[in-house]
């Protein structure tokens, strides 16, 4: 059999299998970013005949990932959240829908966006990386487009396959991860190109704390020492964290929640949220998923990835899927998946007060459940309001179903971009 024929056949199998596994609406929306990142990696891997089977397994192992581990060998002092808590509040009762605000992104048809977006905020602006159209934008807080940042291409000062970006609000600079994770390009807020450098390893996401202190996330297969997180002086690795050696295929989906001089991050299929700063990494909080947790020991025992995937899919598992941190409040989104069923929950955590609430949708209407399940928190502002990314179609269906909510806005029929919905907490939440 010719290798080109084998590659073509396996590509069809991979994408058909991926489509089938991601047919669930909840799962596909949250893992869209991970799919795009690994597609970039897999295209490169297909150039080698010996890696074809590995690429095939990678798509299946989107759903397995890695178990939690601690940055050091000491006793963990992380705040523990009981996933099975009875302290459950329905999101219709948790948020104040009477004081909702919408932010339309480029509502004057100045920009057309896909639904695969990374959004980061500064005090005056927010920035949107559209990974579908490979373009970075700056908006004001009302959703009006200010300018584009650079452009996609192969020429000088152009980024290729941008996968992630980080802001340095103090110096008004933006770092963009380019060329499938091998290059970081720096622009100013006006969109002017400043510099670029090659990363010390293949990076899937990162944060910059000052002019030269970076935290790189790689996934363990990209790391020479099987660690997933690395503190670096630009290109020189200073220390590595979170070791894991397993026969399971790499899992690279995660997100940072930056806070200038420090930040927080989580990984898919890990139950922990970590804080990082110039001194290193500590485990801040962890969710106790009980029997649905995938542990580090589970991953280290994997011999056959297919058997492992089938086992956890049949038995069910839990994972974090999103994280945003405000000044006092953390929002951690979780997914319980198994046997064709999925359940999204939001945990709103105040570590200072050692309190948390699990927020779910209790509505019987499919439209309400669908709307809640696809909400993605992207910002918690100084007023304590949560900014969610949503799409106009699920939002419109929700509004048509919940006629008892007067939200004060009508979505224009011609508006097709994702939008932001800002929800304050109710006073008794």
C-alpha positions as MATLAB code, in Angstrom:
seq = 'XXXXXXXXXXXXXXXXXXXXXXXXXXXXXXXXXXXXXXXXXXXXXXXXXXXXXXXXXXXXXXXXXXXXXXXXXXXXXXXXXXXXXXXXXXXXXXXXXXXXXXXXXXXXXXXXXXXXXXXXXXXXXXXXXXXXXXXXXXXXXXXXXXXXXXXXXXXXXXXXXXXXXXXXXXXXXXXXXXXXXXXXXXXXXXXXXXXXXXXXXXXXXXXXXXXXXXXXXXXXXXXXXXXXXXXXXXXXXXXXXXXXXXXXXXXXXXXXXXXXXXXXXXXXXXXXXXXXXXXXXXXXXXXXXXXXXXXXXXXXXXXXXXXXXXXXXXXXXXXXXXXXXXXXXXXXXXXXXXXXXXXXXXXXXXXXXXXXXXXXXXXXXXXXXXXXXXXXXXXXXXXXXXXXXXXXXXXXXXXXXXXXXXXXXXXXXXXXXXXXXXXXXXXXX';
ca = [
       0.000    0.000    0.000;
       1.329    3.448   -0.888;
       1.980    5.711    2.044;
       0.016    8.574    0.450;
      -3.059    6.339    0.267;
      -2.599    5.325    3.892;
      -2.309    8.945    4.987;
      -5.465    9.934    3.131;
      -7.446    7.046    4.559;
      -6.286    7.755    8.092;
      -7.121   11.436    7.762;
     -10.699   10.502    6.834;
     -10.912    8.051    9.743;
      -9.465   10.585   12.193;
     -11.827   13.396   11.313;
     -14.885   11.124   11.115;
     -14.025    9.670   14.517;
     -13.388   13.114   15.943;
     -16.670   14.401   14.541;
     -18.562   11.504   16.087;
     -16.974   11.978   19.510;
     -17.530   15.731   19.428;
     -21.124   15.581   18.232;
     -22.125   16.457   21.775;
     -22.675   20.228   21.821;
     -21.179   20.776   25.280;
     -17.938   18.963   24.568;
     -17.300   20.364   21.103;
     -17.604   24.012   22.130;
     -15.150   23.733   25.008;
     -12.583   21.625   23.146;
     -12.561   23.581   19.898;
      -9.291   25.280   20.834;
      -7.552   22.011   21.699;
      -8.607   20.482   18.395;
      -7.102   23.307   16.379;
      -3.829   23.164   18.310;
      -3.429   19.441   17.834;
      -4.467   19.637   14.183;
      -1.426   21.868   13.636;
       0.795   19.347   15.402;
      -0.735   16.393   13.592;
      -0.265   17.864   10.127;
       3.452   18.124   10.837;
       3.564   14.591   12.215;
       1.937   13.162    9.094;
       5.107   13.946    7.189;
       6.680   10.925    8.890;
       5.387    7.453    8.001;
       6.265    6.045   11.411;
       4.108    8.665   13.134;
       0.852    7.908   11.308;
      -0.461    5.617   14.030;
       0.550    8.121   16.705;
      -1.439   10.862   14.966;
      -4.449    8.559   14.732;
      -4.281    7.906   18.466;
      -3.868   11.596   19.252;
      -7.377   12.401   18.096;
      -8.840    9.692   20.305;
      -6.785   10.796   23.278;
      -8.248   14.300   23.188;
     -10.700   12.692   25.564;
      -8.198   11.099   27.951;
      -5.553   13.647   28.871;
      -3.583   13.636   32.083;
      -4.269   13.284   35.778;
      -3.401   15.812   38.494;
      -0.033   16.074   40.150;
       1.622   18.540   42.479;
       4.494   20.911   41.574;
       6.559   19.470   44.438;
       6.659   16.470   46.734;
       5.373   18.316   49.791;
       1.972   18.022   51.394;
      -0.629   19.917   49.388;
      -2.309   22.883   51.077;
      -4.707   23.480   48.195;
      -8.298   24.464   48.900;
     -10.455   21.398   48.178;
     -13.804   21.747   46.404;
     -16.308   18.908   46.621;
     -17.644   18.370   43.107;
     -20.607   16.478   44.569;
     -21.568   19.291   46.945;
     -25.225   19.776   47.773;
     -24.650   23.541   47.708;
     -26.148   23.842   44.222;
     -27.706   26.997   42.793;
     -29.489   27.254   39.465;
     -27.889   29.799   37.159;
     -31.266   31.438   36.538;
     -31.298   32.245   40.283;
     -27.586   32.994   40.661;
     -27.266   35.844   38.158;
     -29.174   39.112   37.938;
     -30.746   38.963   34.486;
     -32.564   42.254   35.079;
     -29.229   44.072   34.858;
     -27.636   42.172   32.000;
     -25.421   43.961   29.456;
     -24.536   42.907   25.924;
     -21.343   43.712   24.029;
     -21.617   43.108   20.294;
     -18.254   42.529   18.619;
     -17.945   44.813   15.640;
     -21.703   45.267   15.391;
     -21.211   47.800   12.596;
     -20.047   44.959   10.313;
     -16.455   46.129   10.736;
     -15.274   42.566   11.375;
     -16.508   39.019   10.836;
     -15.466   36.453   13.441;
     -15.439   32.681   13.762;
     -16.457   30.980   17.013;
     -12.874   29.909   17.867;
     -11.717   32.913   19.888;
      -9.238   33.716   22.645;
     -10.148   36.909   24.520;
      -7.955   38.808   27.007;
      -8.687   42.097   28.788;
      -6.802   45.178   29.899;
      -8.393   48.102   31.707;
      -9.311   50.012   28.552;
      -9.487   47.348   25.885;
      -9.898   43.704   25.152;
      -8.094   41.730   22.483;
      -9.522   38.911   20.396;
      -7.497   36.279   18.578;
      -9.681   34.674   15.930;
      -8.004   31.321   15.365;
     -10.430   30.452   12.599;
      -9.371   33.432   10.480;
      -5.860   33.765   11.998;
      -6.196   37.427   12.970;
      -5.766   39.424   16.195;
      -7.959   42.477   16.934;
      -8.198   45.220   19.558;
     -11.670   46.360   20.692;
     -12.814   48.954   23.189;
     -14.969   47.750   26.071;
     -18.121   48.606   24.118;
     -17.210   46.194   21.340;
     -16.092   48.713   18.727;
     -13.116   47.619   16.641;
     -10.068   49.857   17.161;
      -7.450   48.160   15.004;
      -5.987   44.912   13.779;
      -2.739   43.614   15.268;
      -0.411   42.381   12.526;
      -1.650   39.962    9.913;
      -1.449   36.326    8.957;
       1.057   35.226    6.352;
       4.528   33.909    5.635;
       6.238   37.229    5.023;
       8.291   39.469    7.323;
       6.406   40.592   10.459;
       3.533   38.210    9.617;
       2.380   35.411   11.918;
       1.525   31.921   10.707;
      -1.019   29.650   12.424;
      -1.294   31.859   15.542;
      -2.253   29.623   18.448;
      -2.182   31.866   21.529;
      -1.334   35.372   22.706;
      -0.399   37.135   25.943;
      -0.584   40.791   26.966;
       1.885   43.046   28.749;
      -0.401   45.938   29.642;
       2.379   47.891   31.377;
       4.484   48.168   28.224;
       1.445   47.915   25.914;
       2.920   44.935   24.103;
       1.372   41.751   22.747;
       3.136   38.434   22.255;
       1.656   36.129   19.606;
       2.532   32.438   19.392;
       3.244   31.728   15.730;
       4.447   29.016   13.370;
       2.832   26.099   15.210;
       4.285   27.061   18.583;
       7.915   27.600   17.570;
       8.032   31.421   17.410;
       6.787   34.327   19.523;
       6.252   37.651   17.758;
       5.814   40.913   19.663;
       3.638   43.853   18.544;
       2.560   47.054   20.260;
      -1.097   47.881   20.853;
      -1.179   49.938   17.659;
      -0.268   46.840   15.677;
       3.362   47.672   14.878;
       5.789   44.754   14.775;
       8.572   44.985   17.380;
      10.545   41.731   17.476;
      10.416   37.938   17.385;
      12.321   34.986   18.832;
      12.320   31.209   18.611;
      10.852   29.448   21.637;
      13.112   26.979   23.504;
      10.612   24.167   22.830;
       7.335   23.705   20.967;
       4.805   25.735   22.959;
       1.021   25.388   22.987;
       0.300   28.343   25.312;
       2.179   30.750   27.567;
       2.136   33.852   29.734;
       4.654   36.666   30.179;
       5.066   38.240   33.621;
       7.609   40.923   32.672;
       9.922   41.789   29.812;
      11.743   38.463   29.907;
      10.028   36.077   32.385;
       7.820   33.549   30.611;
       5.812   30.502   31.592;
       5.586   28.042   28.702;
       3.120   25.179   28.530;
       4.170   22.351   26.254;
       2.495   19.078   27.070;
       4.930   16.391   28.129;
       5.758   14.939   24.689;
       7.260   18.248   23.580;
       9.437   18.461   26.674;
      12.898   16.864   26.855;
      12.290   15.985   30.524;
       8.581   15.057   30.372;
       7.397   18.143   32.240;
       4.459   20.201   31.037;
       5.097   23.687   32.443;
       8.349   25.650   32.250;
       9.568   28.947   33.755;
      12.034   30.657   31.440;
      14.151   33.744   30.958;
      12.847   34.214   27.402;
      14.666   31.312   25.716;
      16.531   29.836   28.693;
      14.553   27.311   30.754;
      15.003   28.075   34.468;
      12.793   25.398   36.008;
      10.243   22.810   34.878;
       7.099   21.646   36.665;
       4.397   18.954   36.517;
       6.191   15.776   35.407;
       4.365   12.880   33.777;
       5.509    9.813   31.832;
       2.768    7.758   30.237;
       1.988    5.702   27.158;
      -1.103    7.827   26.605;
      -0.880   10.397   23.818;
      -0.139   14.002   24.733;
      -2.943   16.316   25.822;
      -2.246   20.016   25.345;
      -5.525   21.844   26.017;
      -5.356   24.295   28.921;
      -5.772   27.972   29.665;
      -3.990   30.698   31.592;
      -5.850   33.365   33.555;
      -3.174   36.095   33.750;
      -3.060   38.800   36.434;
       0.013   40.875   35.395;
       2.683   39.881   37.971;
       1.183   36.426   38.523;
      -1.563   34.241   37.150;
      -3.505   30.996   37.328;
      -3.898   28.050   35.012;
      -5.656   24.702   34.624;
      -5.431   21.712   32.300;
      -8.069   19.469   30.801;
      -8.494   16.241   32.791;
      -6.587   17.769   35.691;
      -8.550   18.604   38.803;
      -6.172   21.317   40.033;
      -5.838   25.061   39.542;
      -2.306   26.409   39.986;
      -0.913   29.844   40.783;
       2.341   30.880   39.126;
       4.608   33.877   39.746;
       8.293   34.794   39.560;
       9.107   32.330   42.344;
       7.470   29.271   40.811;
       4.222   27.290   40.829;
       1.916   26.210   43.671;
      -1.338   24.284   43.680;
      -4.084   26.723   44.712;
      -7.270   24.675   44.631;
      -8.410   21.252   43.525;
     -11.753   19.671   42.754;
     -12.545   16.351   44.369;
     -14.206   14.458   41.515;
     -14.429   11.253   43.559;
     -14.754    8.087   41.465;
     -14.857   10.183   38.272;
     -11.320   11.538   38.688;
      -8.497   10.517   36.348;
      -5.324   10.331   38.436;
      -1.645   10.484   37.617;
      -1.398    6.827   38.606;
      -4.122    5.963   36.070;
      -2.082    7.583   33.319;
       1.185    5.957   34.343;
      -0.428    2.500   34.093;
      -1.715    3.003   30.547;
      -0.485    0.330   28.133;
      -3.101    0.489   25.395;
      -4.528    4.002   24.823;
      -7.610    2.614   23.054;
      -8.503    0.393   26.020;
      -7.954    3.278   28.405;
     -10.166    5.610   26.407;
     -12.962    3.044   26.182;
     -12.753    2.377   29.916;
     -13.083    5.980   31.053;
     -15.769    6.712   28.469;
     -17.837    3.770   29.702;
     -17.305    4.502   33.387;
     -17.558    8.290   33.074;
     -15.047   10.958   34.070;
     -14.875   14.607   35.124;
     -12.589   17.389   33.951;
     -12.128   21.118   34.233;
     -12.732   22.884   30.928;
     -12.311   26.597   31.653;
     -10.947   29.018   34.249;
     -11.247   32.745   34.902;
     -10.022   34.621   37.946;
     -11.209   37.964   39.273;
      -9.880   39.817   42.297;
     -11.765   37.642   44.774;
     -13.790   35.191   42.704;
     -12.677   32.254   40.581;
     -14.929   30.677   37.986;
     -14.018   27.055   37.222;
     -16.128   25.294   34.603;
     -16.317   21.502   34.757;
     -17.625   18.774   32.484;
     -18.890   15.344   33.498;
     -18.772   13.079   30.446;
     -19.557    9.443   29.797;
     -21.692    7.049   27.746;
     -23.031    9.806   25.523;
     -24.104   12.036   28.425;
     -22.554   15.361   29.481;
     -23.176   17.851   32.277;
     -21.664   21.323   32.598;
     -21.257   22.949   36.021;
     -19.790   26.308   37.053;
     -17.992   26.583   40.392;
     -17.732   30.121   41.787;
     -15.025   30.073   44.447;
     -13.980   32.647   47.038;
     -10.783   31.232   48.514;
     -10.367   34.080   51.022;
     -13.716   33.166   52.583;
     -13.326   29.419   51.901;
     -16.701   29.358   50.186;
     -17.972   28.129   46.841;
     -21.173   27.447   44.949;
     -21.877   24.944   42.219;
     -24.056   26.565   39.556;
     -26.026   24.436   37.103;
     -29.028   24.751   34.815;
     -32.179   23.170   36.201;
     -34.422   24.236   33.351;
     -36.493   21.661   31.515;
     -36.228   23.575   28.255;
     -33.535   22.344   25.888;
     -32.863   25.916   24.763;
     -32.067   27.054   28.308;
     -29.775   24.109   28.956;
     -28.021   24.630   25.625;
     -27.513   28.332   26.353;
     -25.997   27.710   29.790;
     -23.819   24.827   28.613;
     -22.088   26.836   25.878;
     -21.400   29.953   27.973;
     -17.636   30.461   28.286;
     -16.379   32.859   30.991;
     -13.718   35.192   29.589;
     -13.470   37.923   32.243;
     -14.511   38.870   35.783;
     -14.386   42.651   36.115;
     -13.705   44.917   39.104;
     -17.434   45.177   39.772;
     -17.630   41.413   40.151;
     -19.587   40.867   36.942;
     -18.874   37.828   34.790;
     -18.328   38.338   31.065;
     -19.366   35.312   29.038;
     -18.708   34.573   25.390;
     -21.831   33.251   23.695;
     -23.234   32.868   20.208;
     -26.291   34.742   18.930;
     -28.209   31.606   17.983;
     -28.252   29.921   21.402;
     -28.874   33.289   23.032;
     -31.810   34.028   20.742;
     -33.324   30.597   21.418;
     -32.927   31.215   25.146;
     -34.649   34.604   24.920;
     -37.524   33.146   22.938;
     -37.976   30.412   25.532;
     -37.656   32.610   28.623;
     -40.115   35.339   27.786;
     -40.312   36.102   31.525;
     -36.852   37.659   31.264;
     -36.812   41.161   29.870;
     -33.231   41.728   28.810;
     -33.772   45.057   27.118;
     -32.035   44.092   23.879;
     -32.913   42.592   20.571;
     -30.284   40.760   18.568;
     -30.258   42.100   15.001;
     -31.034   39.404   12.462;
     -27.958   40.308   10.439;
     -25.619   39.959   13.448;
     -23.700   36.662   13.162;
     -20.585   37.193   15.298;
     -20.151   35.764   18.785;
     -20.952   38.329   21.463;
     -20.321   39.016   25.139;
     -23.052   38.897   27.752;
     -22.212   40.519   31.107;
     -24.062   39.149   34.131;
     -23.815   40.505   37.687;
     -24.397   38.210   40.633;
     -27.620   38.564   42.555;
     -27.205   40.217   45.941;
     -27.947   36.957   47.753;
     -25.567   34.799   45.666;
];
